[in-house]
Short mmCIF file of C-alpha atoms and ligand atoms in Angstrom, two decimals:
data_model
loop_
_atom_site.label_atom_id
_atom_site.label_comp_id
_atom_site.label_asym_id
_atom_site.label_seq_id
_atom_site.Cartn_x
_atom_site.Cartn_y
_atom_site.Cartn_z
CA MET A 19 101.72 -24.66 -2.60
CA SER A 20 100.39 -22.26 0.00
CA GLU A 21 98.44 -23.12 3.12
CA SER A 22 96.22 -20.72 5.00
CA SER A 23 94.23 -21.18 8.14
CA VAL A 24 92.57 -19.13 10.85
CA VAL A 25 93.88 -20.29 14.24
CA GLY A 26 90.93 -19.89 16.53
CA GLY A 27 91.36 -22.60 19.17
CA ILE A 28 92.82 -25.98 19.85
CA GLU A 29 91.74 -27.56 16.57
CA LEU A 30 94.62 -29.87 15.59
CA ASP A 31 94.49 -29.11 11.90
CA ALA A 32 94.70 -25.38 12.60
CA GLN A 33 97.58 -26.01 14.99
CA ARG A 34 99.49 -27.96 12.35
CA HIS A 35 98.98 -25.15 9.83
CA PHE A 36 100.16 -22.64 12.44
CA ARG A 37 103.34 -24.66 13.03
CA ASN A 38 103.96 -24.92 9.30
CA THR A 39 103.55 -21.18 8.91
CA LEU A 40 105.88 -20.46 11.84
CA ALA A 41 108.42 -22.81 10.25
CA MET A 42 108.82 -20.31 7.40
CA PHE A 43 110.84 -18.16 9.80
CA ALA A 44 114.41 -19.50 9.46
CA THR A 45 116.32 -19.66 12.74
CA GLY A 46 119.54 -20.95 14.17
CA VAL A 47 119.53 -23.73 16.75
CA ALA A 48 120.74 -23.38 20.34
CA VAL A 49 120.98 -25.57 23.43
CA ILE A 50 120.04 -24.03 26.79
CA THR A 51 122.34 -25.43 29.48
CA ALA A 52 122.33 -24.99 33.24
CA PRO A 53 123.88 -26.74 36.23
CA ARG A 54 121.72 -28.85 38.52
CA GLU A 55 122.44 -29.16 42.25
CA SER A 56 122.10 -32.92 41.90
CA GLY A 57 124.32 -34.11 39.07
CA THR A 58 123.53 -34.03 35.37
CA PRO A 59 123.02 -30.52 33.96
CA ILE A 60 119.96 -29.26 32.10
CA GLY A 61 120.20 -29.32 28.29
CA ILE A 62 117.31 -28.31 25.99
CA THR A 63 117.46 -27.71 22.24
CA VAL A 64 115.61 -24.51 21.24
CA ALA A 65 114.93 -22.57 18.06
CA SER A 66 113.15 -19.80 19.96
CA PHE A 67 116.31 -17.90 20.95
CA ASN A 68 116.35 -14.21 20.05
CA ALA A 69 117.92 -10.88 20.94
CA VAL A 70 115.91 -8.47 23.13
CA SER A 71 117.96 -5.51 24.35
CA LEU A 72 121.48 -4.07 24.11
CA ASP A 73 121.30 -1.98 27.28
CA PRO A 74 120.84 -3.90 29.47
CA PRO A 75 122.07 -6.88 27.42
CA LEU A 76 119.03 -9.20 27.26
CA ILE A 77 118.11 -12.31 25.27
CA LEU A 78 115.02 -14.54 25.27
CA PHE A 79 113.88 -18.06 24.53
CA SER A 80 110.69 -19.98 25.27
CA VAL A 81 110.28 -23.44 26.78
CA ASP A 82 107.31 -25.79 26.41
CA ARG A 83 105.50 -26.36 29.71
CA ARG A 84 105.71 -30.13 29.00
CA CYS A 85 109.54 -30.13 29.06
CA GLN A 86 110.90 -32.28 31.88
CA SER A 87 113.60 -29.70 32.67
CA LEU A 88 111.21 -26.75 33.02
CA GLY A 89 110.92 -26.83 36.83
CA ASP A 90 114.69 -26.87 37.31
CA LEU A 91 115.21 -24.18 34.66
CA CYS A 92 112.70 -21.87 36.37
CA ALA A 93 114.67 -22.18 39.61
CA THR A 94 118.27 -22.02 38.35
CA PRO A 95 120.37 -18.91 39.16
CA ARG A 96 122.35 -19.21 35.89
CA TYR A 97 121.90 -20.62 32.42
CA ALA A 98 123.69 -20.41 29.09
CA VAL A 99 122.63 -20.27 25.45
CA ASN A 100 124.94 -22.33 23.21
CA VAL A 101 124.49 -21.46 19.52
CA LEU A 102 125.15 -24.61 17.49
CA ALA A 103 127.52 -24.88 14.55
CA GLU A 104 126.65 -26.63 11.29
CA ALA A 105 128.47 -29.80 12.38
CA GLN A 106 126.43 -30.07 15.61
CA GLN A 107 123.19 -31.55 14.25
CA ASP A 108 123.75 -34.66 16.41
CA ILE A 109 124.04 -32.40 19.49
CA SER A 110 120.76 -30.72 18.55
CA ASN A 111 119.01 -34.11 18.26
CA ARG A 112 120.56 -35.38 21.48
CA PHE A 113 119.21 -32.43 23.52
CA ALA A 114 115.82 -32.51 21.80
CA ARG A 115 114.88 -35.79 23.50
CA ALA A 116 113.79 -36.22 27.09
CA HIS A 117 116.22 -38.89 28.26
CA SER A 118 118.84 -39.29 30.95
CA GLY A 119 121.88 -39.89 28.70
CA LYS A 120 121.97 -36.43 27.11
CA TRP A 121 125.44 -35.64 28.46
CA GLU A 122 127.14 -38.99 27.88
CA GLY A 123 130.65 -38.42 26.49
CA ILE A 124 130.43 -34.59 26.59
CA ASP A 125 133.00 -32.63 28.61
CA PHE A 126 131.05 -29.70 30.04
CA GLY A 127 133.68 -28.39 32.46
CA PRO A 128 133.37 -27.93 36.24
CA ARG A 129 130.58 -29.98 37.81
CA ASP A 130 129.69 -27.50 40.55
CA ALA A 131 126.36 -25.69 40.63
CA ALA A 132 128.12 -22.27 40.84
CA SER A 133 129.62 -22.47 37.32
CA HIS A 134 127.95 -22.03 33.96
CA VAL A 135 127.69 -25.18 31.86
CA LEU A 136 128.96 -24.67 28.30
CA LEU A 137 128.92 -27.00 25.29
CA PRO A 138 132.28 -27.48 23.58
CA ASP A 139 132.59 -26.30 19.95
CA ALA A 140 129.51 -24.03 20.02
CA LEU A 141 129.55 -21.16 17.53
CA ALA A 142 128.66 -18.67 20.28
CA THR A 143 127.79 -18.79 23.96
CA PHE A 144 125.81 -16.37 26.13
CA GLU A 145 126.14 -16.86 29.88
CA CYS A 146 123.06 -15.41 31.57
CA GLU A 147 121.47 -14.71 34.89
CA PRO A 148 117.66 -14.85 35.03
CA TYR A 149 116.10 -11.41 34.38
CA ALA A 150 112.39 -12.25 33.95
CA GLN A 151 109.97 -15.09 33.23
CA HIS A 152 106.65 -14.52 31.48
CA ASP A 153 103.58 -16.54 30.69
CA GLY A 154 103.71 -17.56 27.05
CA GLY A 155 100.60 -19.75 26.76
CA ASP A 156 101.76 -23.36 26.58
CA HIS A 157 105.36 -22.06 26.83
CA VAL A 158 107.25 -20.05 29.46
CA ILE A 159 109.25 -17.10 28.09
CA PHE A 160 112.68 -16.71 29.69
CA ILE A 161 114.50 -13.39 29.49
CA GLY A 162 118.16 -13.61 30.48
CA ARG A 163 120.66 -10.89 31.28
CA VAL A 164 123.94 -11.68 29.51
CA VAL A 165 126.93 -11.55 31.87
CA ARG A 166 129.52 -13.00 29.44
CA HIS A 167 129.54 -13.96 25.79
CA GLN A 168 131.97 -15.30 23.24
CA SER A 169 131.89 -16.37 19.60
CA ARG A 170 133.94 -18.09 16.93
CA GLN A 171 134.07 -15.94 13.80
CA ASP A 172 135.27 -18.82 11.60
CA GLY A 173 132.33 -21.18 12.04
CA ARG A 174 129.07 -21.74 10.18
CA PRO A 175 125.68 -21.96 11.92
CA LEU A 176 123.20 -24.83 12.00
CA ILE A 177 119.96 -23.54 10.43
CA PHE A 178 116.38 -24.74 11.05
CA PHE A 179 113.78 -23.97 8.39
CA GLY A 180 110.60 -25.71 7.26
CA GLY A 181 111.01 -28.30 10.02
CA LYS A 182 114.41 -29.42 8.69
CA TYR A 183 118.06 -28.71 9.39
CA ARG A 184 119.77 -26.65 6.70
CA ALA A 185 123.22 -25.34 5.91
CA LEU A 186 123.80 -21.64 5.32
CA ASP A 187 124.60 -20.56 1.79
CA ALA A 188 126.87 -17.69 2.80
CA SER A 189 126.68 -15.83 -0.50
CA PRO A 190 124.94 -12.42 -0.28
CA ALA A 191 121.22 -12.32 -1.16
CA ALA A 192 120.46 -11.03 -4.65
CA ALA A 193 119.54 -7.35 -4.74
C1 LIG B 206 115.34 -27.75 16.11
C2 LIG B 206 114.54 -27.86 17.40
C3 LIG B 206 114.09 -26.71 18.03
C4 LIG B 206 113.36 -26.78 19.24
N1 LIG B 206 112.96 -25.62 19.83
C5 LIG B 206 112.31 -25.67 21.03
C6 LIG B 206 111.95 -24.47 21.69
O1 LIG B 206 112.24 -23.35 21.24
N2 LIG B 206 111.30 -24.58 22.88
C7 LIG B 206 111.01 -25.80 23.44
O2 LIG B 206 110.42 -25.85 24.52
N3 LIG B 206 111.34 -26.97 22.83
C8 LIG B 206 111.99 -26.93 21.64
N4 LIG B 206 112.36 -28.09 21.02
C9 LIG B 206 112.02 -29.38 21.67
C10 LIG B 206 112.89 -29.67 22.92
O3 LIG B 206 114.26 -29.67 22.57
C11 LIG B 206 112.52 -31.05 23.54
O4 LIG B 206 111.17 -31.00 23.98
C12 LIG B 206 113.43 -31.51 24.68
O5 LIG B 206 113.22 -32.90 24.87
C13 LIG B 206 113.19 -30.85 26.00
O6 LIG B 206 114.03 -31.49 26.95
P1 LIG B 206 113.49 -31.98 28.38
O7 LIG B 206 112.14 -32.61 28.19
O8 LIG B 206 114.53 -32.94 28.89
O9 LIG B 206 113.39 -30.75 29.24
C14 LIG B 206 113.07 -28.05 19.82
C15 LIG B 206 113.54 -29.22 19.18
C16 LIG B 206 114.27 -29.12 17.99
C17 LIG B 206 114.77 -30.38 17.33
#
């Protein structure tokens, strides 16, 4: 069944249709992490991660202005994008809720504000320094300059499509 709608304002029905249409773009899932001066790091699940530029090496993601971590993320001198593996659906759910226990039981390495915070077992990580922030309506668009990156070639990604988690069928698409 197809849905179509003109998005002309804040009408809720139109907004729901817009979200459903956007959900037809399959993405991976990532968690944005960053140290906080005072204790527990930032951790936000995002599907809005994307590549921007090779030279300089730039990536982007967008964060809802209602996110509790937004203020700290705007001010941090370093953040990382952790691309989640298929087996990390629980990690995605954990960092998609605004609550204080996000990091319980997770070893994220050095606890000083000068180090990047990385999630163990991620499929890929991009350590970034802030490059630009832009107005994105009800979101803020973050562009990060990648200073270090690594990936596991053996793993499989967690996929988000149609509002649900999916597994990748790694067979080539039919011609
Ligand atoms: C699969 C998935 C993708 C998401 N993508 C985004 C996103 O791109 N941007 C965003 O702001 N929130 C996104 N969210 C919602 C945030 O993870 C959620 O609002 C989180 O609680 C924010 O953390 P905070 O309020 O502690 O800052 C996503 C959630 C899920 C489950």
